[in-house]
Amino acid sequence: MLRLLMQSIYELAGDDTLDEKSAHFSSIVMRNSAGVARWGWTCHCYSQSQSSSSFTTIPGLYQGAQTHLVNMALLAKIRPCSKSVAWLQPMRPSMRRNLYLAPPYLLDDYIPRYQRLSSVDASKKRSLAYAHLRECNLCPRLCGVNRYEKTGVCLIGAETVKVGTIAPHFGEEPFIQGHNGSGSVFFSGCNLRCVFCQNHDISHTRNGFDLTPEELAEWYMKLQTVGRVHNINLVTPEHVVPQVVLSILHARELGLRLPIIYNTSAFDSLESISLLEGLVDIYMPDFKVWSDRTSKRLLKADNYAEVAMESIKAMHEQVGDLCFTSDGIAKQGIFVRHLVMPGMQEEGKHIVKWLAENVSKDLMVHIMEQYFPRAHVGKPRRSRPSRDGSGLGDTEMSSKDGEQVRYADINRPVDLDDVAVVKKAAQEAGLWRFVEASRHGGFNI
């Protein structure tokens, strides 16, 4: 096999100076035309007459397959060069997949972290969850209430959680939803009050049905056995972390084997992230805004950016950069989203620069362009006067229809030029693992 492979490479390369000793073998994923993942051995050769390595393709070496030859040892040590990172045109999807599935980000197999937790540690986490419910300080609101007796800002008690929807979800990134969907659990309520919330009909209300942690765990099992989803995706769980912890521990005993995704606004306390250690496989935080003034006005939280920075760093310390199995499905790591909003590209530039400099340049990032006015944005202005006495409050005169509306500055879809500015800033900061929009709809990775 070695001689046949080397002979094929000699013929294709047409270079007499290739040295058999310089051939480096490594295991990579080969994808045939139907997109089926296969394991195989490939060879990357160095020419003695060249100082740099290059990609080589051997079509027909395996019938019906196109094999991309990648120097995996090299990719394990370095990121793309600074010149390639600075390119505004994204890499081809096939090349990008090979980079993402290189050894630093490729897992041969994966066992969820909660299944590796010792029974002693599991018992400690269960006790801590009950203790936090009696004096709630697991979100930055720090209400300190006994949730068995009354509720805090989130309006959710101790014994049950409010759930809006539980179902396989196909609106996530491709490495999250896969072919069978992401098993999403949308919790009602939230510890933020984003005026533009894209999911406000669930997050801003207490609509839904009540579930105990044990019942929630049984739903996880249904998603696994009936839905055959790729993961359990907990959406807006910041205010119900104790119940989430109890549900994961119970599902572990029932035989759950799927990765747990913590899909958060990043408005989490360090105590909350500490309690989740060993239970969550993938953290998926949003980093919404940068300035305190903006967070106070649009999120109704004075210190959002400070809290988000602390929590995202703690998440990364727990699980590291995003990793995949050979089928291209994410199994462990952190993946950060940023929704670009109208006229707020400067805040986005600060966010991506901070992520590159303080978390990791290998961080997987999705710079999103899906913003659309929702919730309170664009509604007729309230009659109450503003704090500065102008009488306009959080409103301006809408140039579209001449009517005074709330949050008129963000009462429009985002400009794609603003999105491009943030993406360029991310590349210049050294980030390179992006989710790119596909011209056929959906996303490429």
Short mmCIF file of C-alpha atoms in Angstrom, two decimals:
data_model
loop_
_atom_site.label_atom_id
_atom_site.label_comp_id
_atom_site.label_asym_id
_atom_site.label_seq_id
_atom_site.Cartn_x
_atom_site.Cartn_y
_atom_site.Cartn_z
CA MET A 1 0.00 0.00 0.00
CA LEU A 2 2.86 2.33 0.86
CA ARG A 3 4.60 1.71 -2.48
CA LEU A 4 1.36 2.20 -4.44
CA LEU A 5 0.58 5.45 -2.63
CA MET A 6 4.10 6.81 -3.06
CA GLN A 7 4.12 5.88 -6.75
CA SER A 8 0.85 7.77 -7.28
CA ILE A 9 2.26 10.84 -5.56
CA TYR A 10 5.46 10.74 -7.62
CA GLU A 11 3.46 10.55 -10.85
CA LEU A 12 1.11 13.38 -9.89
CA ALA A 13 3.79 15.66 -8.50
CA GLY A 14 6.25 15.09 -11.34
CA ASP A 15 9.11 15.95 -8.99
CA ASP A 16 12.25 13.78 -8.88
CA THR A 17 13.36 15.31 -5.61
CA LEU A 18 10.61 13.84 -3.46
CA ASP A 19 12.09 11.82 -0.66
CA GLU A 20 10.18 8.85 0.75
CA LYS A 21 11.41 9.71 4.23
CA SER A 22 9.72 13.10 3.99
CA ALA A 23 6.29 11.52 3.56
CA HIS A 24 4.20 12.18 6.63
CA PHE A 25 1.24 9.90 7.23
CA SER A 26 -1.73 10.94 9.28
CA SER A 27 -5.33 9.92 9.72
CA ILE A 28 -7.93 12.33 8.38
CA VAL A 29 -11.53 12.30 7.31
CA MET A 30 -12.27 11.58 3.67
CA ARG A 31 -15.61 12.66 2.28
CA ASN A 32 -17.07 11.13 -0.85
CA SER A 33 -19.42 12.94 -3.20
CA ALA A 34 -22.44 11.98 -1.07
CA GLY A 35 -20.89 13.65 1.96
CA VAL A 36 -20.33 10.40 3.86
CA ALA A 37 -17.42 10.58 6.28
CA ARG A 38 -14.78 7.86 6.09
CA TRP A 39 -11.52 7.25 7.88
CA GLY A 40 -8.40 6.73 5.79
CA TRP A 41 -4.66 7.15 5.65
CA THR A 42 -3.24 9.93 3.53
CA CYS A 43 0.20 11.19 2.77
CA HIS A 44 1.58 14.71 2.64
CA CYS A 45 4.96 15.02 0.94
CA TYR A 46 7.54 17.76 1.05
CA SER A 47 9.61 18.61 -1.98
CA GLN A 48 13.28 19.15 -1.24
CA SER A 49 13.25 21.95 -3.81
CA GLN A 50 10.48 23.83 -1.99
CA SER A 51 10.56 25.39 1.44
CA SER A 52 6.80 25.42 1.97
CA SER A 53 4.28 22.60 1.98
CA SER A 54 1.23 22.44 -0.26
CA PHE A 55 -2.08 20.62 -0.47
CA THR A 56 -2.15 17.64 -2.83
CA THR A 57 -5.25 15.88 -4.14
CA ILE A 58 -5.22 12.32 -5.45
CA PRO A 59 -8.51 11.72 -7.27
CA GLY A 60 -9.46 8.10 -7.88
CA LEU A 61 -7.12 6.69 -5.23
CA TYR A 62 -10.25 5.50 -3.48
CA GLN A 63 -13.13 4.72 -5.81
CA GLY A 64 -15.88 7.36 -5.65
CA ALA A 65 -14.01 9.53 -3.17
CA GLN A 66 -12.01 12.74 -3.33
CA THR A 67 -9.25 12.72 -0.76
CA HIS A 68 -7.87 16.01 0.55
CA LEU A 69 -4.32 15.55 1.76
CA VAL A 70 -3.56 17.70 4.75
CA ASN A 71 -0.41 17.87 6.80
CA MET A 72 -2.12 17.21 10.10
CA ALA A 73 1.04 17.58 12.18
CA LEU A 74 1.50 21.07 10.80
CA LEU A 75 -2.14 22.02 11.39
CA ALA A 76 -1.86 20.74 14.94
CA LYS A 77 0.81 23.32 15.68
CA ILE A 78 -0.18 26.43 13.78
CA ARG A 79 -3.21 28.39 12.66
CA PRO A 80 -3.56 29.77 9.12
CA CYS A 81 -0.90 32.38 8.38
CA SER A 82 -1.69 36.01 9.12
CA LYS A 83 -2.05 36.73 5.41
CA SER A 84 -4.81 34.14 4.99
CA VAL A 85 -6.58 35.39 8.12
CA ALA A 86 -6.62 38.89 6.68
CA TRP A 87 -8.31 37.78 3.47
CA LEU A 88 -11.84 39.15 3.26
CA GLN A 89 -12.96 36.30 1.00
CA PRO A 90 -13.70 33.20 3.13
CA MET A 91 -11.92 29.92 2.50
CA ARG A 92 -13.62 27.29 0.37
CA PRO A 93 -15.93 25.11 2.48
CA SER A 94 -13.90 21.96 1.72
CA MET A 95 -10.65 23.55 2.89
CA ARG A 96 -12.36 25.06 5.93
CA ARG A 97 -13.77 21.65 6.92
CA ASN A 98 -10.30 20.12 6.74
CA LEU A 99 -8.92 22.83 9.01
CA TYR A 100 -11.76 22.44 11.51
CA LEU A 101 -11.33 18.66 11.55
CA ALA A 102 -7.58 18.84 12.12
CA PRO A 103 -6.27 17.04 15.24
CA PRO A 104 -6.51 20.00 17.61
CA TYR A 105 -10.26 20.07 17.01
CA LEU A 106 -10.94 16.42 16.08
CA LEU A 107 -12.16 13.82 18.57
CA ASP A 108 -11.98 10.09 17.82
CA ASP A 109 -14.88 9.46 20.18
CA TYR A 110 -16.68 11.41 22.84
CA ILE A 111 -18.21 10.60 26.21
CA PRO A 112 -20.28 13.45 27.72
CA ARG A 113 -18.63 15.17 30.65
CA TYR A 114 -21.50 14.41 33.04
CA GLN A 115 -20.96 10.69 32.41
CA ARG A 116 -17.34 11.07 33.55
CA LEU A 117 -18.37 12.79 36.78
CA SER A 118 -17.77 10.75 39.93
CA SER A 119 -20.72 9.86 42.14
CA VAL A 120 -19.18 11.92 44.96
CA ASP A 121 -18.95 15.05 42.79
CA ALA A 122 -22.47 14.46 41.49
CA SER A 123 -23.79 14.30 45.05
CA LYS A 124 -22.01 17.55 45.94
CA LYS A 125 -23.49 19.34 42.94
CA ARG A 126 -26.96 18.12 43.84
CA SER A 127 -26.61 19.50 47.36
CA LEU A 128 -25.27 22.83 46.07
CA ALA A 129 -28.19 23.17 43.65
CA TYR A 130 -30.72 22.84 46.48
CA ALA A 131 -28.72 25.28 48.62
CA HIS A 132 -28.70 27.93 45.87
CA LEU A 133 -32.47 27.66 45.51
CA ARG A 134 -32.83 28.59 49.17
CA GLU A 135 -30.65 31.68 48.69
CA CYS A 136 -30.51 32.43 45.00
CA ASN A 137 -27.30 34.10 43.79
CA LEU A 138 -26.72 32.17 40.59
CA CYS A 139 -27.24 35.08 38.24
CA PRO A 140 -25.75 38.61 38.38
CA ARG A 141 -29.05 40.02 39.62
CA LEU A 142 -28.14 38.55 43.04
CA CYS A 143 -31.73 38.56 44.29
CA GLY A 144 -30.83 36.38 47.28
CA VAL A 145 -34.43 35.19 47.67
CA ASN A 146 -35.60 31.83 48.94
CA ARG A 147 -37.20 30.54 45.76
CA TYR A 148 -39.26 28.02 47.71
CA GLU A 149 -41.14 30.98 49.22
CA LYS A 150 -41.05 33.75 46.59
CA THR A 151 -39.54 34.65 43.24
CA GLY A 152 -36.92 37.17 42.16
CA VAL A 153 -36.41 39.06 38.91
CA CYS A 154 -36.88 35.94 36.79
CA LEU A 155 -40.30 35.18 38.35
CA ILE A 156 -39.50 31.43 38.46
CA GLY A 157 -39.79 29.41 41.67
CA ALA A 158 -37.82 26.44 42.95
CA GLU A 159 -39.73 23.22 42.39
CA THR A 160 -40.54 23.58 38.68
CA VAL A 161 -39.39 25.46 35.60
CA LYS A 162 -41.50 27.00 32.86
CA VAL A 163 -40.80 25.55 29.41
CA GLY A 164 -42.14 27.06 26.21
CA THR A 165 -41.07 24.42 23.68
CA ILE A 166 -39.24 21.10 23.61
CA ALA A 167 -38.48 19.74 20.14
CA PRO A 168 -35.77 18.93 17.60
CA HIS A 169 -34.67 22.32 16.28
CA PHE A 170 -33.25 23.00 12.82
CA GLY A 171 -32.47 26.70 13.16
CA GLU A 172 -28.99 26.34 14.63
CA GLU A 173 -25.55 26.21 13.00
CA PRO A 174 -24.84 23.05 10.93
CA PHE A 175 -22.38 21.57 13.43
CA ILE A 176 -25.03 21.95 16.16
CA GLN A 177 -28.18 20.78 14.37
CA GLY A 178 -26.62 18.13 12.11
CA HIS A 179 -29.11 16.03 10.14
CA ASN A 180 -31.51 15.14 12.97
CA GLY A 181 -31.72 18.49 14.69
CA SER A 182 -30.68 19.88 18.05
CA GLY A 183 -32.84 18.78 20.98
CA SER A 184 -33.82 22.25 22.11
CA VAL A 185 -35.49 23.14 25.40
CA PHE A 186 -36.73 26.75 25.37
CA PHE A 187 -37.14 27.98 28.94
CA SER A 188 -39.68 30.71 29.63
CA GLY A 189 -38.43 33.83 31.36
CA CYS A 190 -34.99 35.44 31.39
CA ASN A 191 -32.74 37.45 33.69
CA LEU A 192 -32.29 40.12 30.98
CA ARG A 193 -34.93 42.37 29.48
CA CYS A 194 -33.57 42.96 25.97
CA VAL A 195 -35.86 45.44 24.22
CA PHE A 196 -35.04 43.83 20.84
CA CYS A 197 -35.34 40.19 21.97
CA GLN A 198 -35.71 37.96 18.92
CA ASN A 199 -37.40 35.32 21.09
CA HIS A 200 -39.47 37.62 23.28
CA ASP A 201 -42.70 35.61 23.07
CA ILE A 202 -40.99 32.96 25.23
CA SER A 203 -38.25 34.83 27.11
CA HIS A 204 -40.37 37.82 28.16
CA THR A 205 -43.32 35.80 29.39
CA ARG A 206 -44.16 33.00 31.78
CA ASN A 207 -46.09 31.09 29.15
CA GLY A 208 -45.51 27.37 28.84
CA PHE A 209 -45.86 24.31 31.01
CA ASP A 210 -44.38 23.47 34.39
CA LEU A 211 -41.83 20.67 34.67
CA THR A 212 -39.93 19.31 37.64
CA PRO A 213 -36.24 18.47 37.14
CA GLU A 214 -37.17 14.77 36.97
CA GLU A 215 -39.78 15.41 34.28
CA LEU A 216 -37.29 17.55 32.39
CA ALA A 217 -34.81 14.66 32.45
CA GLU A 218 -37.45 12.35 30.99
CA TRP A 219 -37.91 14.80 28.11
CA TYR A 220 -34.16 14.67 27.47
CA MET A 221 -34.50 10.91 27.13
CA LYS A 222 -37.40 11.27 24.68
CA LEU A 223 -35.33 13.62 22.55
CA GLN A 224 -32.53 11.03 22.55
CA THR A 225 -34.57 7.89 21.87
CA VAL A 226 -37.46 9.21 19.77
CA GLY A 227 -36.06 12.38 18.22
CA ARG A 228 -32.56 10.91 17.76
CA VAL A 229 -31.16 14.43 18.09
CA HIS A 230 -27.44 15.20 18.26
CA ASN A 231 -27.47 17.06 21.59
CA ILE A 232 -29.59 18.60 24.33
CA ASN A 233 -29.72 22.37 23.74
CA LEU A 234 -30.77 24.36 26.83
CA VAL A 235 -31.93 27.78 25.58
CA THR A 236 -32.04 30.73 28.03
CA PRO A 237 -31.25 28.66 31.14
CA GLU A 238 -29.40 31.31 33.19
CA HIS A 239 -32.24 31.77 35.69
CA VAL A 240 -32.93 28.04 36.20
CA VAL A 241 -29.40 26.68 36.62
CA PRO A 242 -30.16 24.75 39.87
CA GLN A 243 -33.07 22.93 38.24
CA VAL A 244 -30.97 22.30 35.11
CA VAL A 245 -28.21 20.77 37.23
CA LEU A 246 -30.69 18.48 38.97
CA SER A 247 -32.23 17.44 35.64
CA ILE A 248 -28.85 16.55 34.09
CA LEU A 249 -27.86 14.48 37.12
CA HIS A 250 -31.16 12.60 36.96
CA ALA A 251 -30.88 12.07 33.18
CA ARG A 252 -27.39 10.67 33.71
CA GLU A 253 -28.91 7.92 35.83
CA LEU A 254 -31.53 7.26 33.14
CA GLY A 255 -28.85 6.69 30.49
CA LEU A 256 -28.53 9.99 28.65
CA ARG A 257 -25.51 9.98 26.33
CA LEU A 258 -25.87 13.26 24.42
CA PRO A 259 -23.71 16.38 24.82
CA ILE A 260 -25.31 19.17 26.85
CA ILE A 261 -25.33 22.65 25.27
CA TYR A 262 -25.68 25.69 27.53
CA ASN A 263 -27.17 28.31 25.18
CA THR A 264 -26.85 31.55 27.13
CA SER A 265 -26.86 35.35 26.93
CA ALA A 266 -23.55 35.25 28.88
CA PHE A 267 -25.22 37.09 31.76
CA ASP A 268 -24.09 34.37 34.18
CA SER A 269 -22.36 34.55 37.52
CA LEU A 270 -19.10 32.73 38.16
CA GLU A 271 -20.90 30.68 40.83
CA SER A 272 -23.29 29.47 38.16
CA ILE A 273 -20.50 28.49 35.75
CA SER A 274 -18.70 26.70 38.59
CA LEU A 275 -21.81 24.68 39.43
CA LEU A 276 -22.13 23.65 35.77
CA GLU A 277 -18.52 22.44 35.51
CA GLY A 278 -18.42 18.78 34.58
CA LEU A 279 -22.04 18.82 33.40
CA VAL A 280 -21.98 21.03 30.28
CA ASP A 281 -20.13 19.96 27.13
CA ILE A 282 -20.68 22.99 24.90
CA TYR A 283 -21.12 26.58 26.03
CA MET A 284 -22.85 28.75 23.43
CA PRO A 285 -22.91 32.33 24.77
CA ASP A 286 -24.04 35.48 23.01
CA PHE A 287 -21.86 38.54 23.51
CA LYS A 288 -24.48 41.19 22.87
CA VAL A 289 -23.13 44.69 23.51
CA TRP A 290 -19.96 46.35 24.77
CA SER A 291 -20.72 49.63 26.54
CA ASP A 292 -22.47 49.98 29.89
CA ARG A 293 -24.64 52.74 28.47
CA THR A 294 -25.94 50.46 25.72
CA SER A 295 -26.49 47.51 28.04
CA LYS A 296 -28.42 49.66 30.48
CA ARG A 297 -30.59 51.11 27.73
CA LEU A 298 -31.20 48.00 25.61
CA LEU A 299 -30.69 45.06 28.01
CA LYS A 300 -31.81 46.73 31.25
CA ALA A 301 -28.59 45.58 32.93
CA ASP A 302 -25.92 48.01 34.12
CA ASN A 303 -22.90 45.71 33.99
CA TYR A 304 -23.59 43.27 31.16
CA ALA A 305 -20.22 43.49 29.36
CA GLU A 306 -18.20 43.04 32.56
CA VAL A 307 -20.24 39.97 33.52
CA ALA A 308 -20.09 38.53 30.00
CA MET A 309 -16.30 38.84 29.85
CA GLU A 310 -15.86 37.03 33.17
CA SER A 311 -18.31 34.26 32.31
CA ILE A 312 -16.98 33.62 28.77
CA LYS A 313 -13.41 33.33 30.06
CA ALA A 314 -14.58 30.88 32.75
CA MET A 315 -16.47 28.84 30.15
CA HIS A 316 -13.41 28.62 27.91
CA GLU A 317 -11.23 27.53 30.83
CA GLN A 318 -13.62 24.63 31.42
CA VAL A 319 -14.12 23.23 27.91
CA GLY A 320 -11.58 24.91 25.58
CA ASP A 321 -12.04 25.58 21.86
CA LEU A 322 -14.81 23.88 19.91
CA CYS A 323 -14.06 20.28 18.88
CA PHE A 324 -15.85 17.86 16.55
CA THR A 325 -16.15 14.17 15.85
CA SER A 326 -15.55 12.87 12.31
CA ASP A 327 -19.19 13.45 11.31
CA GLY A 328 -18.68 17.20 11.71
CA ILE A 329 -20.92 17.52 14.79
CA ALA A 330 -19.59 19.64 17.67
CA LYS A 331 -19.12 17.73 20.92
CA GLN A 332 -17.15 19.93 23.30
CA GLY A 333 -15.93 23.50 23.59
CA ILE A 334 -17.17 27.06 23.45
CA PHE A 335 -18.82 28.79 20.51
CA VAL A 336 -19.56 32.54 20.71
CA ARG A 337 -22.24 34.44 18.82
CA HIS A 338 -22.51 38.17 18.24
CA LEU A 339 -25.64 39.67 16.71
CA VAL A 340 -24.67 42.81 14.79
CA MET A 341 -27.22 45.57 15.35
CA PRO A 342 -27.94 48.71 13.30
CA GLY A 343 -25.29 51.38 13.77
CA MET A 344 -23.42 49.41 16.45
CA GLN A 345 -20.45 48.14 14.48
CA GLU A 346 -18.02 49.90 16.84
CA GLU A 347 -19.33 47.83 19.76
CA GLY A 348 -18.96 44.70 17.65
CA LYS A 349 -15.36 45.61 16.82
CA HIS A 350 -14.54 45.96 20.52
CA ILE A 351 -16.15 42.58 21.25
CA VAL A 352 -14.30 40.56 18.61
CA LYS A 353 -10.99 42.20 19.49
CA TRP A 354 -11.49 41.34 23.15
CA LEU A 355 -12.37 37.73 22.28
CA ALA A 356 -9.20 37.32 20.20
CA GLU A 357 -6.91 38.91 22.78
CA ASN A 358 -8.38 37.49 25.98
CA VAL A 359 -10.04 34.17 25.16
CA SER A 360 -8.53 32.46 22.10
CA LYS A 361 -7.74 33.22 18.49
CA ASP A 362 -8.97 29.69 17.74
CA LEU A 363 -12.41 30.54 19.10
CA MET A 364 -15.34 29.56 16.88
CA VAL A 365 -17.37 32.71 16.23
CA HIS A 366 -20.65 33.42 14.46
CA ILE A 367 -21.06 37.09 13.53
CA MET A 368 -24.79 37.14 12.87
CA GLU A 369 -26.75 39.37 10.51
CA GLN A 370 -30.26 38.15 11.38
CA TYR A 371 -31.26 41.16 13.46
CA PHE A 372 -34.80 42.38 12.86
CA PRO A 373 -36.87 44.79 14.98
CA ARG A 374 -38.83 42.76 17.53
CA ALA A 375 -40.33 43.03 21.01
CA HIS A 376 -40.47 46.71 22.11
CA VAL A 377 -38.55 48.18 19.17
CA GLY A 378 -40.72 50.30 16.89
CA LYS A 379 -43.73 50.38 19.17
CA PRO A 380 -45.46 53.74 19.80
CA ARG A 381 -43.62 55.74 22.41
CA ARG A 382 -44.74 55.76 25.99
CA SER A 383 -46.26 58.90 27.40
CA ARG A 384 -44.01 59.05 30.45
CA PRO A 385 -41.23 61.69 30.28
CA SER A 386 -37.58 60.77 30.03
CA ARG A 387 -35.12 61.21 32.87
CA ASP A 388 -33.48 64.18 31.19
CA GLY A 389 -36.82 65.99 30.90
CA SER A 390 -36.97 65.93 27.11
CA GLY A 391 -40.25 64.03 27.13
CA LEU A 392 -39.05 61.51 24.54
CA GLY A 393 -37.82 58.76 26.85
CA ASP A 394 -36.33 55.93 24.78
CA THR A 395 -37.86 57.30 21.57
CA GLU A 396 -36.97 59.38 18.57
CA MET A 397 -38.91 60.62 15.58
CA SER A 398 -39.09 57.78 13.10
CA SER A 399 -37.98 58.98 9.69
CA LYS A 400 -40.03 56.28 8.03
CA ASP A 401 -43.56 57.30 8.96
CA GLY A 402 -43.19 60.45 11.03
CA GLU A 403 -44.51 58.75 14.15
CA GLN A 404 -42.65 58.80 17.44
CA VAL A 405 -41.63 55.23 18.22
CA ARG A 406 -39.49 53.52 20.79
CA TYR A 407 -35.84 52.75 20.02
CA ALA A 408 -36.07 54.27 16.54
CA ASP A 409 -32.29 54.04 16.07
CA ILE A 410 -32.52 50.24 15.85
CA ASN A 411 -35.94 50.12 14.20
CA ARG A 412 -34.63 48.66 10.94
CA PRO A 413 -32.85 45.52 9.72
CA VAL A 414 -29.09 45.54 10.06
CA ASP A 415 -27.02 46.94 7.21
CA LEU A 416 -24.79 44.27 5.68
CA ASP A 417 -22.00 46.85 5.47
CA ASP A 418 -22.04 47.00 9.28
CA VAL A 419 -21.74 43.21 9.42
CA ALA A 420 -18.79 43.30 7.01
CA VAL A 421 -17.02 45.88 9.20
CA VAL A 422 -17.28 43.63 12.26
CA LYS A 423 -16.14 40.55 10.32
CA LYS A 424 -13.13 42.42 8.98
CA ALA A 425 -12.24 43.56 12.50
CA ALA A 426 -12.48 39.97 13.72
CA GLN A 427 -10.11 38.77 11.00
CA GLU A 428 -7.66 41.57 11.69
CA ALA A 429 -7.73 40.63 15.39
CA GLY A 430 -6.65 37.08 14.47
CA LEU A 431 -9.91 35.16 14.67
CA TRP A 432 -10.33 32.68 11.81
CA ARG A 433 -12.94 30.06 12.75
CA PHE A 434 -16.17 31.58 11.45
CA VAL A 435 -19.63 30.41 10.51
CA GLU A 436 -20.27 31.83 7.04
CA ALA A 437 -23.66 32.34 5.38
CA SER A 438 -24.20 30.10 2.35
CA ARG A 439 -25.39 31.51 -0.97
CA HIS A 440 -27.85 28.61 -1.07
CA GLY A 441 -29.29 29.47 2.35
CA GLY A 442 -28.19 28.24 5.74
CA PHE A 443 -24.54 28.27 6.78
CA ASN A 444 -21.16 26.89 5.81
CA ILE A 445 -18.48 25.92 8.29
#
